[in-house]
Short mmCIF file of C-alpha atoms in Angstrom, two decimals:
data_model
loop_
_atom_site.label_atom_id
_atom_site.label_comp_id
_atom_site.label_asym_id
_atom_site.label_seq_id
_atom_site.Cartn_x
_atom_site.Cartn_y
_atom_site.Cartn_z
CA MET Z 11 -74.11 8.24 -33.37
CA LEU Z 12 -71.31 6.17 -34.92
CA LEU Z 13 -68.17 8.21 -35.71
CA LEU Z 14 -66.46 7.18 -38.93
CA PRO Z 15 -62.66 6.96 -38.69
CA SER Z 16 -60.67 9.79 -40.23
CA ARG Z 17 -59.17 9.14 -43.67
CA GLY Z 18 -56.58 11.86 -43.25
CA LYS Z 19 -53.77 12.68 -40.88
CA LEU Z 20 -52.33 15.73 -39.16
CA TYR Z 21 -48.58 16.19 -38.91
CA VAL Z 22 -47.53 18.92 -36.49
CA VAL Z 23 -44.13 19.71 -37.92
CA GLY Z 24 -41.24 21.46 -36.20
CA ILE Z 25 -39.12 23.08 -38.90
CA GLY Z 26 -36.29 24.11 -36.58
CA PRO Z 27 -34.73 27.59 -36.57
CA GLY Z 28 -35.46 28.21 -40.25
CA LYS Z 29 -32.77 26.96 -42.62
CA GLU Z 30 -33.47 23.72 -44.45
CA GLU Z 31 -30.16 22.23 -43.34
CA LEU Z 32 -31.38 22.31 -39.72
CA MET Z 33 -34.66 20.58 -40.53
CA THR Z 34 -34.99 16.85 -39.83
CA LEU Z 35 -35.46 14.34 -42.63
CA LYS Z 36 -38.71 13.25 -41.03
CA ALA Z 37 -40.01 16.84 -41.13
CA LYS Z 38 -39.20 17.07 -44.83
CA ARG Z 39 -40.96 13.77 -45.54
CA ALA Z 40 -44.07 14.91 -43.67
CA ILE Z 41 -44.16 18.14 -45.71
CA GLU Z 42 -43.69 16.18 -48.94
CA GLU Z 43 -46.52 13.82 -48.01
CA ALA Z 44 -48.96 16.58 -47.03
CA ASP Z 45 -51.77 17.73 -49.31
CA TYR Z 46 -52.25 20.92 -47.28
CA ILE Z 47 -49.76 23.17 -45.52
CA VAL Z 48 -51.20 25.23 -42.65
CA GLY Z 49 -49.24 27.74 -40.61
CA TYR Z 50 -48.28 31.21 -39.48
CA GLN Z 51 -47.25 33.16 -42.56
CA THR Z 52 -43.67 33.80 -41.38
CA TYR Z 53 -43.01 30.09 -40.75
CA VAL Z 54 -44.57 29.03 -44.05
CA ASP Z 55 -42.41 31.57 -45.90
CA ARG Z 56 -39.29 29.86 -44.51
CA ILE Z 57 -40.17 26.61 -46.29
CA SER Z 58 -41.68 28.12 -49.45
CA HIS Z 59 -39.21 26.24 -51.66
CA LEU Z 60 -40.48 22.92 -50.23
CA ILE Z 61 -44.21 23.46 -50.75
CA GLU Z 62 -44.56 24.44 -54.39
CA GLY Z 63 -47.77 23.06 -55.85
CA LYS Z 64 -49.36 22.35 -52.48
CA LYS Z 65 -52.49 23.94 -51.04
CA VAL Z 66 -51.42 26.49 -48.45
CA VAL Z 67 -53.47 28.11 -45.68
CA THR Z 68 -51.85 30.84 -43.58
CA THR Z 69 -53.04 33.06 -40.74
CA PRO Z 70 -51.42 36.07 -39.06
CA MET Z 71 -49.85 36.21 -35.60
CA ARG Z 72 -52.10 35.41 -32.60
CA LYS Z 73 -54.51 33.35 -34.71
CA GLU Z 74 -53.24 30.04 -33.34
CA LEU Z 75 -56.68 28.67 -32.56
CA ASP Z 76 -57.88 29.42 -36.10
CA ARG Z 77 -54.91 27.51 -37.52
CA VAL Z 78 -55.59 24.53 -35.28
CA LYS Z 79 -59.29 24.41 -36.20
CA ILE Z 80 -58.51 24.64 -39.92
CA ALA Z 81 -55.78 21.97 -39.74
CA LEU Z 82 -57.90 19.50 -37.77
CA GLU Z 83 -60.90 19.96 -40.02
CA LEU Z 84 -58.83 19.44 -43.18
CA ALA Z 85 -57.09 16.43 -41.61
CA LYS Z 86 -60.38 14.54 -41.45
CA GLU Z 87 -60.09 13.93 -45.19
CA HIS Z 88 -56.54 14.96 -46.14
CA VAL Z 89 -52.92 14.74 -45.03
CA VAL Z 90 -52.07 18.08 -43.45
CA ALA Z 91 -48.79 19.55 -42.20
CA LEU Z 92 -49.31 22.19 -39.50
CA ILE Z 93 -46.06 24.15 -39.39
CA SER Z 94 -44.35 25.27 -36.18
CA GLY Z 95 -41.02 27.01 -35.74
CA GLY Z 96 -38.39 25.22 -33.68
CA ASP Z 97 -39.96 22.27 -31.91
CA PRO Z 98 -43.78 22.20 -31.92
CA SER Z 99 -44.02 21.15 -28.26
CA ILE Z 100 -41.67 23.87 -26.90
CA TYR Z 101 -43.39 27.24 -27.13
CA GLY Z 102 -45.01 25.82 -30.26
CA ILE Z 103 -48.51 25.00 -31.38
CA LEU Z 104 -48.62 21.30 -30.41
CA PRO Z 105 -50.05 21.82 -26.87
CA LEU Z 106 -53.01 23.72 -28.35
CA VAL Z 107 -53.57 21.00 -30.96
CA ILE Z 108 -53.65 18.25 -28.34
CA GLU Z 109 -55.78 20.23 -25.90
CA TYR Z 110 -58.34 21.21 -28.53
CA ALA Z 111 -58.52 17.71 -30.04
CA VAL Z 112 -59.04 16.13 -26.61
CA GLU Z 113 -61.62 18.65 -25.43
CA LYS Z 114 -63.61 18.56 -28.68
CA LYS Z 115 -63.11 14.80 -29.19
CA VAL Z 116 -61.77 15.30 -32.71
CA ASP Z 117 -61.16 11.94 -34.37
CA VAL Z 118 -57.98 12.67 -36.31
CA GLU Z 119 -54.64 10.88 -36.29
CA ILE Z 120 -52.01 13.32 -35.01
CA GLU Z 121 -48.27 12.86 -35.25
CA ALA Z 122 -45.78 15.39 -33.89
CA ILE Z 123 -42.46 15.82 -35.71
CA PRO Z 124 -39.81 17.28 -33.35
CA GLY Z 125 -37.49 20.03 -34.49
CA VAL Z 126 -34.23 21.72 -33.49
CA THR Z 127 -35.03 24.31 -30.82
CA ALA Z 128 -33.78 27.88 -30.70
CA ALA Z 129 -31.96 27.05 -27.45
CA SER Z 130 -30.08 24.15 -29.09
CA ALA Z 131 -29.16 26.24 -32.12
CA ALA Z 132 -28.01 29.20 -30.02
CA SER Z 133 -25.97 27.03 -27.64
CA SER Z 134 -24.06 25.47 -30.54
CA LEU Z 135 -23.40 28.85 -32.15
CA LEU Z 136 -21.98 30.19 -28.88
CA GLY Z 137 -19.74 27.20 -28.25
CA SER Z 138 -21.41 24.92 -25.72
CA ALA Z 139 -23.31 27.28 -23.46
CA ILE Z 140 -25.79 24.54 -22.54
CA SER Z 141 -24.07 21.30 -21.60
CA GLY Z 142 -26.19 19.73 -18.88
CA ASP Z 143 -29.07 20.80 -16.68
CA PHE Z 144 -30.75 23.98 -17.90
CA ALA Z 145 -34.04 25.83 -17.73
CA VAL Z 146 -35.98 27.66 -20.43
CA VAL Z 147 -38.10 30.69 -19.54
CA SER Z 148 -40.17 32.83 -21.89
CA LEU Z 149 -40.62 36.48 -20.91
CA SER Z 150 -43.84 36.72 -22.90
CA ASP Z 151 -46.83 37.38 -20.65
CA LEU Z 152 -49.46 36.91 -23.37
CA LEU Z 153 -50.43 33.47 -22.03
CA VAL Z 154 -48.78 33.47 -18.60
CA PRO Z 155 -49.03 36.32 -16.03
CA TRP Z 156 -45.79 38.23 -15.43
CA SER Z 157 -45.89 37.22 -11.74
CA VAL Z 158 -45.59 33.57 -12.80
CA VAL Z 159 -42.85 34.32 -15.35
CA GLU Z 160 -40.89 36.22 -12.69
CA LYS Z 161 -41.25 33.39 -10.15
CA ARG Z 162 -40.04 30.79 -12.65
CA LEU Z 163 -37.02 32.92 -13.58
CA LEU Z 164 -36.17 33.43 -9.90
CA TYR Z 165 -36.22 29.71 -9.15
CA ALA Z 166 -34.24 28.82 -12.27
CA LEU Z 167 -31.54 31.31 -11.31
CA SER Z 168 -31.47 30.31 -7.64
CA GLY Z 169 -31.08 26.69 -8.77
CA ASP Z 170 -27.93 27.69 -10.72
CA PHE Z 171 -29.35 26.38 -13.98
CA VAL Z 172 -28.06 27.72 -17.26
CA VAL Z 173 -31.11 29.71 -18.35
CA ALA Z 174 -32.28 30.12 -21.93
CA ILE Z 175 -34.59 33.13 -22.25
CA TYR Z 176 -37.11 33.12 -25.11
CA ASN Z 177 -39.18 36.10 -26.29
CA PRO Z 178 -37.08 38.57 -24.29
CA SER Z 179 -38.60 41.79 -25.54
CA SER Z 180 -41.06 43.45 -27.88
CA ARG Z 181 -42.37 46.95 -28.35
CA ARG Z 182 -44.97 46.29 -25.68
CA ARG Z 183 -42.83 44.32 -23.24
CA LYS Z 184 -39.61 46.30 -22.85
CA GLU Z 185 -40.27 46.73 -19.13
CA ASN Z 186 -40.45 42.97 -18.61
CA PHE Z 187 -37.02 42.60 -20.19
CA ARG Z 188 -35.56 45.32 -17.96
CA LYS Z 189 -36.99 43.67 -14.82
CA ALA Z 190 -35.70 40.27 -15.92
CA MET Z 191 -32.16 41.59 -16.37
CA GLU Z 192 -32.30 43.12 -12.89
CA ILE Z 193 -33.27 39.73 -11.48
CA VAL Z 194 -30.43 38.05 -13.36
CA ARG Z 195 -27.96 40.64 -12.05
CA ARG Z 196 -29.18 40.14 -8.47
CA PHE Z 197 -28.75 36.35 -8.57
CA ARG Z 198 -25.80 35.94 -10.95
CA GLY Z 199 -23.98 39.25 -10.75
CA ASP Z 200 -22.54 40.53 -14.02
CA ALA Z 201 -22.67 37.05 -15.55
CA TRP Z 202 -21.91 36.04 -19.12
CA VAL Z 203 -24.88 36.09 -21.48
CA GLY Z 204 -24.99 34.66 -24.97
CA VAL Z 205 -27.04 36.89 -27.27
CA VAL Z 206 -28.12 35.18 -30.49
CA ARG Z 207 -30.41 36.84 -33.00
CA ASN Z 208 -31.99 34.95 -35.92
CA ALA Z 209 -30.28 31.69 -34.98
CA GLY Z 210 -29.89 29.58 -38.11
CA ARG Z 211 -31.58 32.17 -40.33
CA GLU Z 212 -30.81 35.11 -42.56
CA GLY Z 213 -29.25 37.96 -40.56
CA GLN Z 214 -27.81 35.70 -37.87
CA GLN Z 215 -25.88 37.57 -35.14
CA VAL Z 216 -23.95 35.94 -32.30
CA GLU Z 217 -22.46 37.90 -29.39
CA ILE Z 218 -21.27 37.18 -25.86
CA ARG Z 219 -21.75 39.99 -23.38
CA ARG Z 220 -21.97 40.68 -19.68
CA VAL Z 221 -25.44 41.24 -18.20
CA SER Z 222 -24.66 44.95 -17.84
CA GLU Z 223 -23.92 45.15 -21.58
CA VAL Z 224 -27.19 43.60 -22.78
CA ASP Z 225 -29.49 46.42 -23.83
CA GLU Z 226 -31.69 46.29 -26.92
CA VAL Z 227 -33.04 42.89 -28.00
CA ASP Z 228 -36.13 41.76 -29.88
CA MET Z 229 -38.44 38.77 -30.31
CA ASN Z 230 -36.00 37.14 -32.75
CA THR Z 231 -33.31 37.04 -30.06
CA ILE Z 232 -32.60 34.26 -27.59
CA LEU Z 233 -30.49 34.87 -24.49
CA ILE Z 234 -28.51 32.17 -22.71
CA VAL Z 235 -27.47 33.14 -19.18
CA GLY Z 236 -24.49 31.17 -17.89
CA ASN Z 237 -24.39 29.53 -14.48
CA SER Z 238 -21.67 29.68 -11.82
CA GLU Z 239 -19.37 27.43 -13.89
CA THR Z 240 -19.85 28.97 -17.34
CA LYS Z 241 -16.68 30.32 -18.94
CA VAL Z 242 -15.79 32.44 -21.95
CA VAL Z 243 -12.46 31.59 -23.57
CA ASP Z 244 -11.26 32.70 -27.01
CA GLY Z 245 -14.71 33.89 -27.98
CA LYS Z 246 -16.42 30.64 -27.01
CA MET Z 247 -19.00 30.40 -24.24
CA PHE Z 248 -19.08 26.99 -22.60
CA THR Z 249 -20.34 25.36 -19.43
CA PRO Z 250 -18.13 22.48 -18.20
CA ARG Z 251 -20.04 19.25 -17.68
CA GLY Z 252 -17.56 17.60 -15.33
CA TYR Z 253 -15.29 15.82 -17.77
CA SER Z 254 -12.21 17.68 -16.50
CA ASN Z 255 -12.69 16.24 -13.02
CA LYS Z 256 -13.50 12.74 -14.29
CA TYR Z 257 -10.59 12.47 -16.71
CA ASN Z 258 -8.14 14.79 -14.90
CA ILE Z 259 -7.69 16.88 -18.06
CA GLY Z 260 -4.73 19.22 -18.20
CA GLU Z 261 -2.05 20.36 -15.79
CA LYS Z 262 -2.91 23.94 -16.67
CA ARG Z 263 -6.36 23.66 -15.10
CA ARG Z 264 -4.88 22.33 -11.87
CA ALA Z 265 -2.42 25.20 -11.81
CA GLU Z 266 -5.25 27.68 -12.30
CA ARG Z 267 -6.96 26.20 -9.24
CA MET Z 268 -3.95 27.33 -7.22
CA GLY Z 269 -4.38 30.82 -8.61
CA ALA Z 270 -1.48 30.56 -11.04
CA SER Z 271 -1.41 29.77 -14.75
CA THR Z 272 1.76 31.47 -16.01
CA LYS Z 273 5.39 30.68 -15.32
CA GLY Z 274 5.71 33.79 -13.16
CA GLY Z 275 2.50 33.00 -11.34
CA MET Z 276 3.64 29.45 -10.62
CA GLU Z 277 6.85 30.78 -9.14
CA VAL Z 278 4.93 33.13 -6.85
CA ALA Z 279 2.69 30.22 -5.79
CA ARG Z 280 5.76 28.08 -5.03
CA ARG Z 281 7.39 30.78 -2.91
CA SER Z 282 4.12 31.46 -1.10
CA GLU Z 283 3.81 27.79 -0.24
CA GLU Z 284 7.36 27.79 1.17
CA ILE Z 285 6.60 30.80 3.35
CA LEU Z 286 3.32 29.34 4.58
CA ARG Z 287 5.03 26.08 5.51
CA SER Z 288 7.59 28.00 7.54
CA PHE Z 289 4.68 29.47 9.52
CA TYR Z 290 2.88 26.13 9.93
CA PRO Z 291 4.75 23.00 8.80
CA GLU Z 292 2.22 20.33 9.81
CA GLU Z 293 1.46 17.90 6.98
CA GLY Z 294 -1.93 16.53 6.01
CA LEU Z 295 -5.39 18.00 5.60
CA ARG Z 296 -5.48 20.01 8.81
CA GLY Z 297 -2.13 21.58 8.02
CA ASP Z 298 -3.35 22.51 4.53
CA ILE Z 299 -6.50 24.08 5.98
CA ILE Z 300 -4.58 26.23 8.44
CA ARG Z 301 -2.10 27.37 5.79
CA ARG Z 302 -5.04 28.22 3.50
CA CYS Z 303 -6.57 30.37 6.27
CA ILE Z 304 -3.26 32.16 6.83
CA ALA Z 305 -2.96 32.85 3.09
CA THR Z 306 -6.56 34.09 2.92
CA THR Z 307 -6.25 36.52 5.83
CA GLY Z 308 -2.57 37.45 5.61
CA ASP Z 309 -2.57 36.85 9.36
CA VAL Z 310 -0.38 34.14 10.90
CA THR Z 311 -2.22 34.33 14.22
CA ILE Z 312 -5.40 32.99 12.61
CA LYS Z 313 -3.90 29.52 13.19
CA ASP Z 314 -4.49 29.98 16.91
CA VAL Z 315 -8.28 30.22 16.56
CA ILE Z 316 -8.97 27.35 14.10
CA ARG Z 317 -10.76 24.49 15.87
CA PHE Z 318 -11.24 20.95 14.56
CA VAL Z 319 -13.86 18.56 15.93
CA GLY Z 320 -14.05 14.92 14.88
CA ASP Z 321 -12.60 13.43 11.70
CA THR Z 322 -11.74 16.26 9.29
CA GLU Z 323 -11.28 13.72 6.48
CA GLU Z 324 -15.05 13.11 6.67
CA GLY Z 325 -15.51 16.40 4.83
CA VAL Z 326 -13.34 15.10 1.98
CA ARG Z 327 -15.17 11.78 1.87
CA ALA Z 328 -18.53 13.57 1.81
CA LEU Z 329 -17.48 15.67 -1.16
CA ARG Z 330 -16.12 12.64 -3.00
CA ASP Z 331 -19.50 11.01 -2.46
CA GLY Z 332 -21.09 14.00 -4.22
CA CYS Z 333 -22.81 15.54 -1.20
CA ARG Z 334 -24.48 18.91 -1.67
CA ILE Z 335 -23.02 22.08 -0.18
CA ILE Z 336 -25.34 24.49 1.62
CA ALA Z 337 -23.98 27.98 2.34
CA ASP Z 338 -25.57 30.69 4.44
CA VAL Z 339 -24.92 33.62 2.07
CA HIS Z 340 -24.01 34.35 -1.54
CA MET Z 341 -20.58 35.67 -0.53
CA VAL Z 342 -19.58 32.18 0.60
CA ARG Z 343 -20.95 30.54 -2.54
CA ALA Z 344 -19.16 33.05 -4.77
CA GLY Z 345 -15.81 31.90 -3.38
CA LEU Z 346 -16.40 28.17 -3.73
CA ARG Z 347 -15.05 25.92 -6.46
CA ARG Z 348 -18.19 23.83 -6.46
CA ASP Z 349 -21.78 24.93 -6.64
CA ALA Z 350 -23.78 25.46 -3.47
CA ILE Z 351 -27.35 26.06 -2.38
CA VAL Z 352 -27.66 29.41 -0.59
CA ALA Z 353 -29.90 29.56 2.46
CA VAL Z 354 -30.93 33.20 2.07
CA ASP Z 355 -32.66 32.30 -1.20
CA PHE Z 356 -35.12 30.17 0.76
CA ALA Z 357 -36.02 32.61 3.51
CA ARG Z 358 -39.64 32.50 4.60
CA GLY Z 359 -40.77 33.94 7.93
CA ASP Z 360 -39.94 36.51 10.60
CA ASP Z 361 -36.48 35.26 11.61
CA THR Z 362 -33.27 36.50 9.99
CA ARG Z 363 -33.11 35.51 6.32
CA THR Z 364 -30.22 33.12 6.85
CA ALA Z 365 -31.80 31.38 9.86
CA SER Z 366 -35.14 31.14 8.06
CA GLY Z 367 -33.44 29.69 5.00
CA ILE Z 368 -31.57 27.08 7.05
CA ARG Z 369 -34.81 25.97 8.72
CA ASN Z 370 -36.62 25.75 5.40
CA LEU Z 371 -33.81 23.60 4.00
CA ALA Z 372 -33.87 21.30 7.03
CA GLU Z 373 -34.43 18.02 5.18
CA MET Z 374 -31.79 18.88 2.57
CA ILE Z 375 -29.26 19.67 5.31
CA GLU Z 376 -29.19 16.04 6.37
CA GLY Z 377 -26.09 14.47 4.84
CA SER Z 378 -24.84 17.78 3.39
CA LEU Z 379 -21.73 19.85 3.95
CA VAL Z 380 -22.94 23.10 5.54
CA ALA Z 381 -20.81 26.25 5.29
CA ILE Z 382 -21.71 29.16 7.60
CA GLY Z 383 -19.40 32.11 6.94
CA ASN Z 384 -21.39 35.16 7.88
CA SER Z 385 -24.41 34.64 10.10
CA PRO Z 386 -24.43 33.56 13.78
CA SER Z 387 -28.22 33.18 13.59
CA ALA Z 388 -27.76 30.68 10.75
CA ALA Z 389 -25.34 28.71 12.96
CA PHE Z 390 -27.85 28.67 15.82
CA ALA Z 391 -30.59 27.52 13.42
CA LEU Z 392 -28.28 24.82 12.07
CA CYS Z 393 -27.75 23.49 15.61
CA GLU Z 394 -31.54 23.19 16.03
CA VAL Z 395 -32.01 21.52 12.65
CA ALA Z 396 -29.09 19.12 13.20
CA GLU Z 397 -30.89 17.35 16.04
CA LYS Z 398 -33.32 15.81 13.57
CA HIS Z 399 -31.44 16.28 10.25
CA PRO Z 400 -27.70 16.04 10.98
CA PRO Z 401 -25.35 17.32 8.29
CA ARG Z 402 -22.34 15.25 7.37
CA PHE Z 403 -19.81 18.03 7.91
CA ILE Z 404 -19.86 21.65 9.07
CA VAL Z 405 -17.59 24.62 8.41
CA ALA Z 406 -18.72 27.50 10.64
CA THR Z 407 -16.79 30.77 10.81
CA PRO Z 408 -19.38 33.54 11.36
CA VAL Z 409 -17.71 36.79 12.30
CA GLY Z 410 -18.71 39.50 14.77
CA PHE Z 411 -19.09 40.53 18.39
CA VAL Z 412 -22.76 39.58 18.79
CA ASN Z 413 -23.43 35.84 19.16
CA ALA Z 414 -20.65 34.77 16.78
CA ALA Z 415 -18.48 33.11 19.45
CA GLU Z 416 -21.50 31.55 21.16
CA SER Z 417 -22.93 30.11 17.93
CA LYS Z 418 -19.64 28.46 16.99
CA LYS Z 419 -19.24 27.03 20.50
CA MET Z 420 -22.65 25.42 20.07
CA VAL Z 421 -21.62 23.98 16.70
CA ARG Z 422 -18.58 22.37 18.31
CA LYS Z 423 -20.87 20.53 20.74
CA LEU Z 424 -22.73 18.79 17.92
CA PRO Z 425 -21.88 15.13 17.18
CA VAL Z 426 -20.86 16.23 13.67
CA PRO Z 427 -17.28 16.71 12.37
CA SER Z 428 -16.55 20.41 11.95
CA VAL Z 429 -14.04 23.18 11.42
CA THR Z 430 -14.75 26.45 13.23
CA THR Z 431 -13.03 29.59 14.43
CA GLU Z 432 -13.05 30.51 18.09
CA GLY Z 433 -14.19 33.93 19.30
CA PRO Z 434 -15.34 36.79 17.06
CA ARG Z 435 -12.92 36.15 14.21
CA GLY Z 436 -13.88 34.47 10.96
CA GLY Z 437 -15.84 35.53 7.89
CA SER Z 438 -17.05 34.33 4.50
CA GLY Z 439 -13.55 34.35 3.01
CA ILE Z 440 -12.16 31.97 5.62
CA CYS Z 441 -15.21 29.75 5.30
CA ALA Z 442 -14.81 29.49 1.51
CA ALA Z 443 -11.06 28.89 1.90
CA ILE Z 444 -11.64 25.94 4.24
CA VAL Z 445 -14.31 24.38 2.02
CA ASN Z 446 -12.12 24.86 -1.07
CA CYS Z 447 -9.29 23.05 0.68
CA LEU Z 448 -11.64 20.14 1.34
CA ILE Z 449 -12.75 20.25 -2.30
CA GLU Z 450 -9.17 20.15 -3.59
CA HIS Z 451 -8.39 17.13 -1.43
CA ALA Z 452 -11.59 15.47 -2.66
CA ASP Z 453 -10.58 16.11 -6.29
CA ARG Z 454 -7.13 14.56 -5.95
CA PRO Z 455 -6.66 11.17 -7.63
CA ASP Z 456 -6.65 8.25 -5.18
#
């Protein structure tokens, strides 16, 4: 049977958050051109002033398939605008339109008109909460099982993405929201969260809270969970994108890296540096590392157990080249001034979580800077992995009386530059201090 070509067209139109000023010109033109407007009643109401005199077909919530069938059928003979909030391809109706049209072989011209997303609108209202890599997760389990939602949230958080959370709660799904906040707290601590209700619409509310302060939210709310670099300053939530490092912006920021930002604080930092140099006057990177360890522990004798193997400057060069950092535990990552992958997040198997995580990250360890601050078993696992996937630099300071000294002795035998502590002394704080010293040298202008 010969199929006659369609004489109509279907626009799938993203109308953005709701206000006309946040709708694209192309979306307005598509609505103006349409003979029929089809959509969820709430979305159609938001553009009522743009559709006077047009034929309008609306359906209630959860009747998406009905809307798609109606729109495609009408589009065989007419120009139709199927309305979607935000962007039609992001938690919108476009995927259903495409899937249905393909499966049923519907011969209709379809054009998608993108729109401003809730995440984009909320980020701008907060300051610049989303500035680079980010993930979007919906807590709705109407179409996706909660087990899948939970897994996606876990991986987004463990990857240190800024996470935008859609559909956080409803009368039926309050428990999902509670569980999600527990997961966020476990992976991010009491992180900053942007809470935006009715973004770009009547009744707009914008707040910045800690995870522990986020309680009641609804389906009209979007949450943006900051990553390890997100800051809140003067009521603005922003995630640096790296411009400060590239353009060396501001003496104040460099002072804050030393732990001082006020005149009094700078004076304390200056005096501390004088005292530390009296304890250990050696210049250069190794001298800076030892003084940093003394300052971290408050113990001058720590200088006697720091061991250097190979070219310590290789750690600086690796960081300048943008190598990844892999830490054994969250305590090490929490103290670092750059992001790190944490081995315990990738534990699979019967070994200790840190050793299992190191083995599962074997291929990523090659060429990385590895920081072991807590776990001797992670150091042993690293020595095994390094035979096939050698890291570029190692900082290993696991602490304790069981296997700590032996694991670090084994690290020192590797053909990889390293900084370790001898004997049972060490810890996550010393490990982070050493890596931060390497980072600061890497960040210095040539």
